[in-house]
XYZ file of C-alpha atoms in Angstrom:
407
model
C 66.036 -66.483 2.179
C 68.677 -64.052 1.809
C 69.931 -62.812 -1.468
C 73.482 -64.024 -0.201
C 72.470 -67.547 0.149
C 74.869 -69.772 -1.586
C 77.434 -66.872 -2.280
C 81.089 -67.449 -1.748
C 82.253 -64.230 -0.028
C 86.104 -63.612 1.004
C 86.132 -61.186 4.386
C 89.040 -59.607 4.588
C 90.164 -58.290 8.135
C 93.021 -55.665 8.710
C 94.633 -54.059 11.716
C 91.968 -52.134 13.712
C 90.269 -51.749 16.957
C 86.955 -52.117 15.118
C 88.354 -55.890 13.782
C 85.807 -57.151 16.791
C 82.859 -56.104 14.344
C 84.181 -58.654 11.889
C 83.017 -61.572 14.044
C 79.530 -60.378 13.925
C 79.872 -59.656 10.221
C 81.080 -63.431 9.764
C 78.260 -64.425 11.874
C 75.490 -62.654 9.869
C 76.909 -63.737 6.564
C 76.973 -67.219 7.497
C 73.424 -66.992 9.158
C 72.210 -65.859 5.350
C 73.581 -68.948 3.898
C 76.839 -67.660 2.556
C 80.062 -69.573 2.364
C 82.676 -67.055 3.982
C 86.273 -67.681 3.689
C 88.155 -65.017 6.130
C 91.367 -63.634 5.428
C 93.615 -61.781 7.832
C 96.778 -58.967 8.133
C 98.993 -60.016 10.534
C 98.298 -56.945 12.411
C 94.526 -57.894 12.566
C 95.902 -60.974 14.946
C 96.540 -58.205 17.546
C 92.821 -57.422 17.942
C 91.097 -60.651 17.220
C 92.236 -64.282 17.073
C 91.890 -66.258 13.970
C 90.363 -69.195 16.017
C 87.454 -67.094 16.758
C 87.077 -66.136 12.747
C 87.868 -69.613 12.074
C 85.188 -70.906 14.587
C 82.470 -68.814 13.122
C 83.217 -69.037 9.426
C 83.733 -72.751 9.463
C 86.761 -72.625 7.864
C 90.560 -71.496 8.714
C 91.259 -67.994 8.778
C 94.238 -67.574 6.269
C 96.796 -65.064 6.702
C 99.837 -66.378 4.763
C 100.811 -68.045 1.441
C 101.980 -70.884 3.469
C 99.250 -73.703 4.245
C 100.075 -76.977 5.759
C 104.023 -77.134 5.839
C 104.156 -80.755 6.212
C 102.393 -81.726 3.019
C 104.200 -78.492 1.315
C 100.303 -76.907 0.297
C 99.960 -73.216 -0.017
C 96.937 -70.540 -0.195
C 96.545 -69.880 -3.748
C 95.812 -66.309 -4.080
C 94.715 -66.752 -7.547
C 92.369 -69.639 -6.976
C 90.780 -67.592 -3.912
C 90.298 -64.445 -6.184
C 88.769 -66.459 -8.707
C 86.465 -68.624 -6.021
C 85.053 -65.512 -4.462
C 81.533 -64.154 -5.692
C 82.503 -60.841 -3.342
C 85.364 -59.922 -1.853
C 84.888 -57.501 1.542
C 87.462 -55.940 3.315
C 85.994 -54.990 7.009
C 87.388 -53.109 8.565
C 89.780 -51.419 5.914
C 92.470 -49.889 7.995
C 94.037 -46.583 6.353
C 97.463 -48.937 5.566
C 95.249 -51.378 3.589
C 93.446 -48.824 1.759
C 96.705 -47.194 0.831
C 98.446 -50.518 -0.206
C 95.331 -51.972 -2.316
C 95.077 -48.220 -3.811
C 98.883 -48.042 -4.963
C 99.094 -51.938 -5.789
C 101.466 -53.010 -3.060
C 101.409 -56.805 -2.725
C 103.276 -57.854 0.272
C 100.772 -60.186 2.019
C 97.962 -62.795 1.057
C 95.352 -59.886 1.350
C 96.569 -57.549 -1.137
C 97.471 -60.682 -3.440
C 94.082 -61.848 -3.538
C 92.823 -58.343 -3.880
C 94.952 -57.841 -6.982
C 93.637 -61.255 -8.185
C 89.925 -60.706 -7.736
C 87.643 -60.936 -10.482
C 84.695 -60.407 -8.392
C 83.114 -57.141 -6.865
C 85.307 -55.545 -4.192
C 83.967 -53.741 -1.133
C 86.136 -51.440 1.348
C 84.617 -50.716 4.714
C 86.927 -48.070 6.090
C 87.534 -47.900 9.895
C 90.068 -45.357 11.563
C 90.090 -42.023 13.408
C 88.036 -39.051 12.368
C 91.614 -37.108 11.304
C 92.853 -40.177 9.681
C 89.511 -40.846 7.666
C 89.550 -36.939 6.458
C 92.964 -36.794 5.879
C 93.799 -35.754 2.194
C 95.753 -38.917 1.651
C 92.977 -41.228 2.732
C 90.458 -39.325 0.786
C 92.424 -39.699 -2.321
C 93.278 -43.292 -1.786
C 89.422 -43.652 -1.241
C 88.512 -42.204 -4.726
C 91.610 -43.983 -6.467
C 89.838 -47.371 -5.383
C 86.408 -46.326 -6.493
C 87.912 -45.218 -9.798
C 89.047 -48.676 -10.196
C 85.551 -50.169 -9.747
C 85.572 -50.854 -6.415
C 82.906 -49.902 -3.803
C 83.090 -48.099 -0.715
C 80.926 -48.822 2.169
C 81.385 -45.287 3.841
C 82.297 -44.956 7.365
C 79.691 -43.993 10.101
C 79.471 -40.862 12.515
C 79.661 -41.615 16.244
C 81.902 -41.894 19.134
C 85.596 -43.388 18.028
C 88.109 -45.354 19.845
C 90.269 -41.867 20.611
C 87.268 -40.263 22.556
C 86.469 -37.873 19.464
C 83.005 -38.226 17.979
C 82.731 -37.813 14.399
C 82.967 -40.160 10.990
C 85.506 -43.019 11.231
C 83.453 -45.667 12.870
C 83.017 -49.008 10.790
C 79.777 -49.421 9.169
C 77.619 -51.492 11.280
C 78.003 -55.497 10.164
C 74.090 -55.180 9.787
C 74.651 -52.072 7.069
C 77.538 -54.169 5.519
C 75.389 -57.307 4.774
C 72.516 -54.943 3.699
C 74.898 -53.217 1.121
C 75.979 -56.766 -0.594
C 72.586 -58.061 -0.519
C 71.655 -54.911 -2.330
C 74.481 -55.396 -4.821
C 73.575 -58.988 -5.364
C 69.790 -58.130 -5.833
C 70.220 -55.026 -7.734
C 68.085 -54.726 -10.989
C 69.471 -52.217 -13.350
C 65.795 -51.071 -14.806
C 64.700 -50.399 -11.100
C 67.957 -48.137 -9.927
C 66.936 -44.626 -9.546
C 63.282 -45.711 -9.641
C 61.188 -43.930 -7.062
C 58.905 -46.504 -5.213
C 56.282 -45.385 -2.961
C 54.628 -47.839 -0.861
C 52.333 -47.351 2.187
C 51.964 -50.184 5.008
C 50.237 -51.019 7.922
C 46.765 -50.049 9.878
C 45.491 -46.376 10.500
C 44.293 -45.496 13.714
C 40.875 -43.153 13.691
C 40.357 -41.691 17.282
C 37.384 -41.914 19.256
C 39.020 -39.779 22.128
C 42.385 -39.263 23.489
C 42.716 -42.837 24.536
C 40.345 -45.074 22.402
C 40.588 -45.537 18.344
C 39.405 -47.608 15.733
C 41.872 -49.910 13.643
C 42.378 -53.221 12.118
C 44.596 -56.254 12.394
C 47.220 -55.354 9.949
C 50.739 -55.612 11.308
C 52.423 -53.914 8.254
C 54.713 -57.188 7.433
C 53.951 -57.438 3.732
C 54.205 -54.049 3.105
C 57.402 -53.677 4.975
C 58.611 -56.631 3.104
C 57.543 -55.239 -0.192
C 59.423 -52.116 0.738
C 62.853 -54.140 1.675
C 62.726 -56.026 -1.690
C 62.838 -52.794 -3.854
C 65.415 -51.124 -2.004
C 67.655 -54.303 -2.069
C 66.626 -54.250 -6.015
C 68.336 -50.915 -5.947
C 65.342 -48.400 -6.120
C 64.884 -45.254 -3.941
C 62.103 -46.185 -1.698
C 59.541 -44.061 0.416
C 57.475 -45.929 3.161
C 54.451 -44.272 4.365
C 53.832 -46.580 7.757
C 50.721 -46.496 9.818
C 51.327 -47.529 13.413
C 53.155 -50.758 13.680
C 56.319 -50.903 15.977
C 58.002 -52.335 13.295
C 61.584 -51.737 12.986
C 62.898 -50.411 9.282
C 64.361 -53.271 7.123
C 66.845 -51.195 5.394
C 68.434 -47.839 6.394
C 68.104 -46.717 2.769
C 64.482 -46.524 2.879
C 62.638 -43.479 3.764
C 60.028 -43.929 6.308
C 57.244 -41.671 6.973
C 55.216 -42.362 10.009
C 51.790 -41.344 10.001
C 48.465 -42.461 12.256
C 45.321 -41.496 10.564
C 43.733 -42.256 7.276
C 43.940 -38.123 6.538
C 47.604 -38.135 7.475
C 48.267 -40.951 5.341
C 46.500 -39.549 2.559
C 48.469 -36.248 3.333
C 51.852 -37.909 3.106
C 51.194 -40.246 0.208
C 49.987 -37.564 -2.063
C 52.967 -35.265 -1.430
C 55.492 -37.735 -2.454
C 52.979 -39.202 -5.290
C 54.177 -36.900 -8.305
C 57.431 -37.937 -7.503
C 57.117 -41.429 -7.631
C 57.041 -43.998 -10.806
C 55.541 -46.749 -9.237
C 53.207 -46.377 -6.150
C 52.008 -49.361 -4.296
C 49.157 -49.109 -1.798
C 49.481 -51.972 0.321
C 48.132 -50.214 3.875
C 44.871 -51.283 5.620
C 43.257 -48.075 5.611
C 40.340 -47.331 7.716
C 37.160 -46.839 5.655
C 35.505 -44.721 8.334
C 36.414 -42.284 11.097
C 34.888 -41.024 14.044
C 32.674 -37.794 12.867
C 33.672 -35.653 16.029
C 36.300 -37.204 18.217
C 35.835 -36.191 21.973
C 38.817 -34.299 23.294
C 38.441 -35.901 26.718
C 38.168 -39.665 27.403
C 34.892 -40.834 26.815
C 33.240 -42.266 30.447
C 31.283 -45.670 30.601
C 27.872 -44.620 31.490
C 25.177 -45.452 28.976
C 24.506 -49.541 28.532
C 24.395 -48.720 24.612
C 26.929 -46.523 23.100
C 26.547 -44.766 19.608
C 29.261 -43.559 17.608
C 28.704 -41.515 14.403
C 31.193 -42.162 11.827
C 31.950 -40.607 8.539
C 33.787 -41.883 5.264
C 37.514 -41.648 5.203
C 39.215 -40.176 1.637
C 39.637 -42.930 -0.964
C 43.589 -42.871 -1.267
C 43.909 -45.213 -4.178
C 40.686 -43.658 -5.862
C 41.914 -40.041 -5.318
C 45.505 -40.818 -6.754
C 44.091 -42.854 -9.497
C 42.611 -39.817 -10.907
C 45.770 -37.796 -10.546
C 47.957 -40.541 -12.315
C 50.194 -39.024 -15.232
C 51.178 -40.835 -18.130
C 54.111 -43.397 -17.401
C 53.087 -43.847 -13.590
C 52.169 -47.085 -12.110
C 49.537 -47.835 -9.589
C 49.270 -50.773 -7.576
C 46.302 -51.610 -5.226
C 45.674 -54.242 -2.663
C 42.101 -55.789 -2.282
C 41.554 -58.065 1.065
C 38.057 -59.958 0.467
C 35.884 -62.482 2.142
C 33.650 -63.449 -0.600
C 33.108 -62.724 -4.330
C 36.584 -62.019 -4.230
C 37.503 -61.914 -7.916
C 34.441 -60.031 -8.862
C 34.796 -57.426 -6.126
C 38.782 -57.093 -6.902
C 37.879 -56.378 -10.563
C 35.633 -53.531 -9.764
C 38.013 -51.800 -7.403
C 40.853 -52.276 -10.175
C 38.643 -50.398 -12.938
C 36.924 -47.992 -10.274
C 40.428 -46.661 -8.873
C 42.336 -46.434 -12.285
C 44.911 -48.963 -11.394
C 47.404 -50.993 -13.150
C 47.258 -53.889 -10.850
C 45.343 -55.090 -8.021
C 46.556 -57.898 -5.574
C 44.038 -59.902 -4.059
C 43.813 -61.558 -0.679
C 41.290 -63.849 0.260
C 40.855 -64.508 3.850
C 39.567 -67.900 2.993
C 42.949 -68.872 2.098
C 44.833 -70.407 5.166
C 48.032 -68.670 5.878
C 47.424 -65.692 4.057
C 46.106 -62.090 5.273
C 46.825 -60.204 8.577
C 49.554 -61.504 11.012
C 50.710 -64.377 8.969
C 54.272 -64.804 8.396
C 53.326 -66.049 4.858
C 50.636 -64.907 2.241
C 48.993 -66.244 -0.863
C 48.021 -63.802 -3.687
C 46.325 -62.931 -7.341
C 47.496 -60.196 -9.342
C 45.068 -58.783 -11.461
C 46.024 -56.403 -14.400
C 44.170 -53.670 -15.878
C 43.511 -56.177 -18.769
C 42.105 -58.636 -16.364
C 45.310 -60.876 -16.787
C 45.080 -62.885 -13.898
C 48.434 -64.525 -12.220
C 47.864 -66.852 -9.180
C 50.583 -67.561 -6.816
C 51.320 -70.166 -4.204
C 51.432 -69.629 -0.623
C 54.933 -68.359 0.404
C 56.846 -66.156 2.747
C 55.797 -62.292 2.540
C 59.123 -61.584 1.512
C 58.871 -64.328 -1.503
C 55.516 -62.522 -2.437
C 57.336 -59.024 -2.321
C 60.160 -60.334 -4.533
C 57.132 -61.833 -6.791
C 55.907 -58.113 -7.030
C 59.345 -56.423 -7.636
C 59.863 -59.032 -10.617
C 56.014 -58.312 -11.961
C 56.570 -54.481 -12.067
C 60.228 -54.684 -13.585
C 58.709 -56.458 -16.259
C 56.546 -53.753 -16.947
C 59.020 -51.141 -16.757
C 61.176 -53.202 -19.247
C 58.077 -53.546 -21.726
C 57.868 -49.745 -21.422
C 61.467 -49.275 -22.483
C 61.074 -51.470 -25.484
C 58.263 -49.445 -26.952
C-alpha cells in the first residue's frame, strides 16, 4: 500500500508544454489510492483538456471560481485549501512561480495556494535560460523561504531543442517525493542506512557460477522503506535484474561474495545502521577456470573454499552507536540457530525466516519474519507483503534510535 493512500491531493496544472505529464501524474496518484482534485490555469487548457484530467481524477477539473451557474454554486478556494493534505503544482510555469512568490491572486489556483494550510510542492518546467534566469532563481528561493518545497527540474532535451535543466521532473519522481514527505520520520532523517540485497554469484568458469534463489525483493523493499522515511540509503546489490525503487537510493552493484564484502566494508564505517539481507554464498570455487570447462568425465569434482563471513567481520568492527541487523534463513532448529548467529556475529538483531512457513523466503512477494534482539527478546510478525515487513523493520529501528536519543 502506498503512503499516499487516502491522502487528499490538489494538483495544480499551469501553461507549459509539459502539462501532458500531469495526466500521468494524476493517474499515478489515483492508482496509489489518493483522492485527487485537479485545478488548472486558463493557459493550461491550451496544452491539455480539462476532460482528460477530470476523467483520470474522477472529479471535475476546476479552473474558475464559478461552479454551476444554474445553482449559483462556486469553487471555494478556502475550502479547497483546507481540504487538501498536499498541494503540488506540476508543471509550475515561470509565470505561476512569480505570481505565487509575490502573492498575486487573480485566479483559482493562486487563491488556493494563498489559502492552503498543507505542504505545497512546486515542480518547475520551462526552457533552460528561463530556469537559470536570476528572476526565476530568486522566485524559487523566495518560495522556499516561505516553507514551500521545490521538486527540482531535471536535465534533458527541452521543447526548444536545447539540452539542459528545465524539464519537468518525471511523474514517478514527483510521486516518490510526495511519498517520502508523507512517510518521513524525523529521527531517521539524515541517518545513513547501509543495506545488502540479492544473491552472490561465485564463478566456476567464464560461463558458469554457483548461486542461490534470492531475488533481492526483501532487500530492495527495505531500501525503499528507509528512503521514504527520510534516511540516506546505500544499497549494495548482488545480481538481481531489479530496478531501483527510488532514485534517492545509492546503489553499488557487485557480483561475488568478496566483492560484496569489499563494497560493504568500505561504506560500513559511515553507516549508522547496517542491514545485511543479502544471501551471500558460504563457499566459492577455490580455483575458477579461465576457460569454459568442457563436459568430459561422468563425475566432476569442484573444490570449494569458504567465503568471508561479512556479518561476523563487520560485527568485530562495529563501533559504539552503530546498529547491525542480520538475516537468517533456516530449515530446522530455526530459533536456536538464529540465536547462535546473533551472538556469534555481534548483531543487535537477527531476522529469522523459516522455509517451513508458506509464503515466506525466496521468490515470494510476501514474507513472515521473527525478529530477535541481542537480549533474546523475540517479536513474531504475521505473514504480510515484503514492503509491509520492511516498514515493520523501519519502525523497530526507529524505536531503538529514539530510545538512544533519550538515554
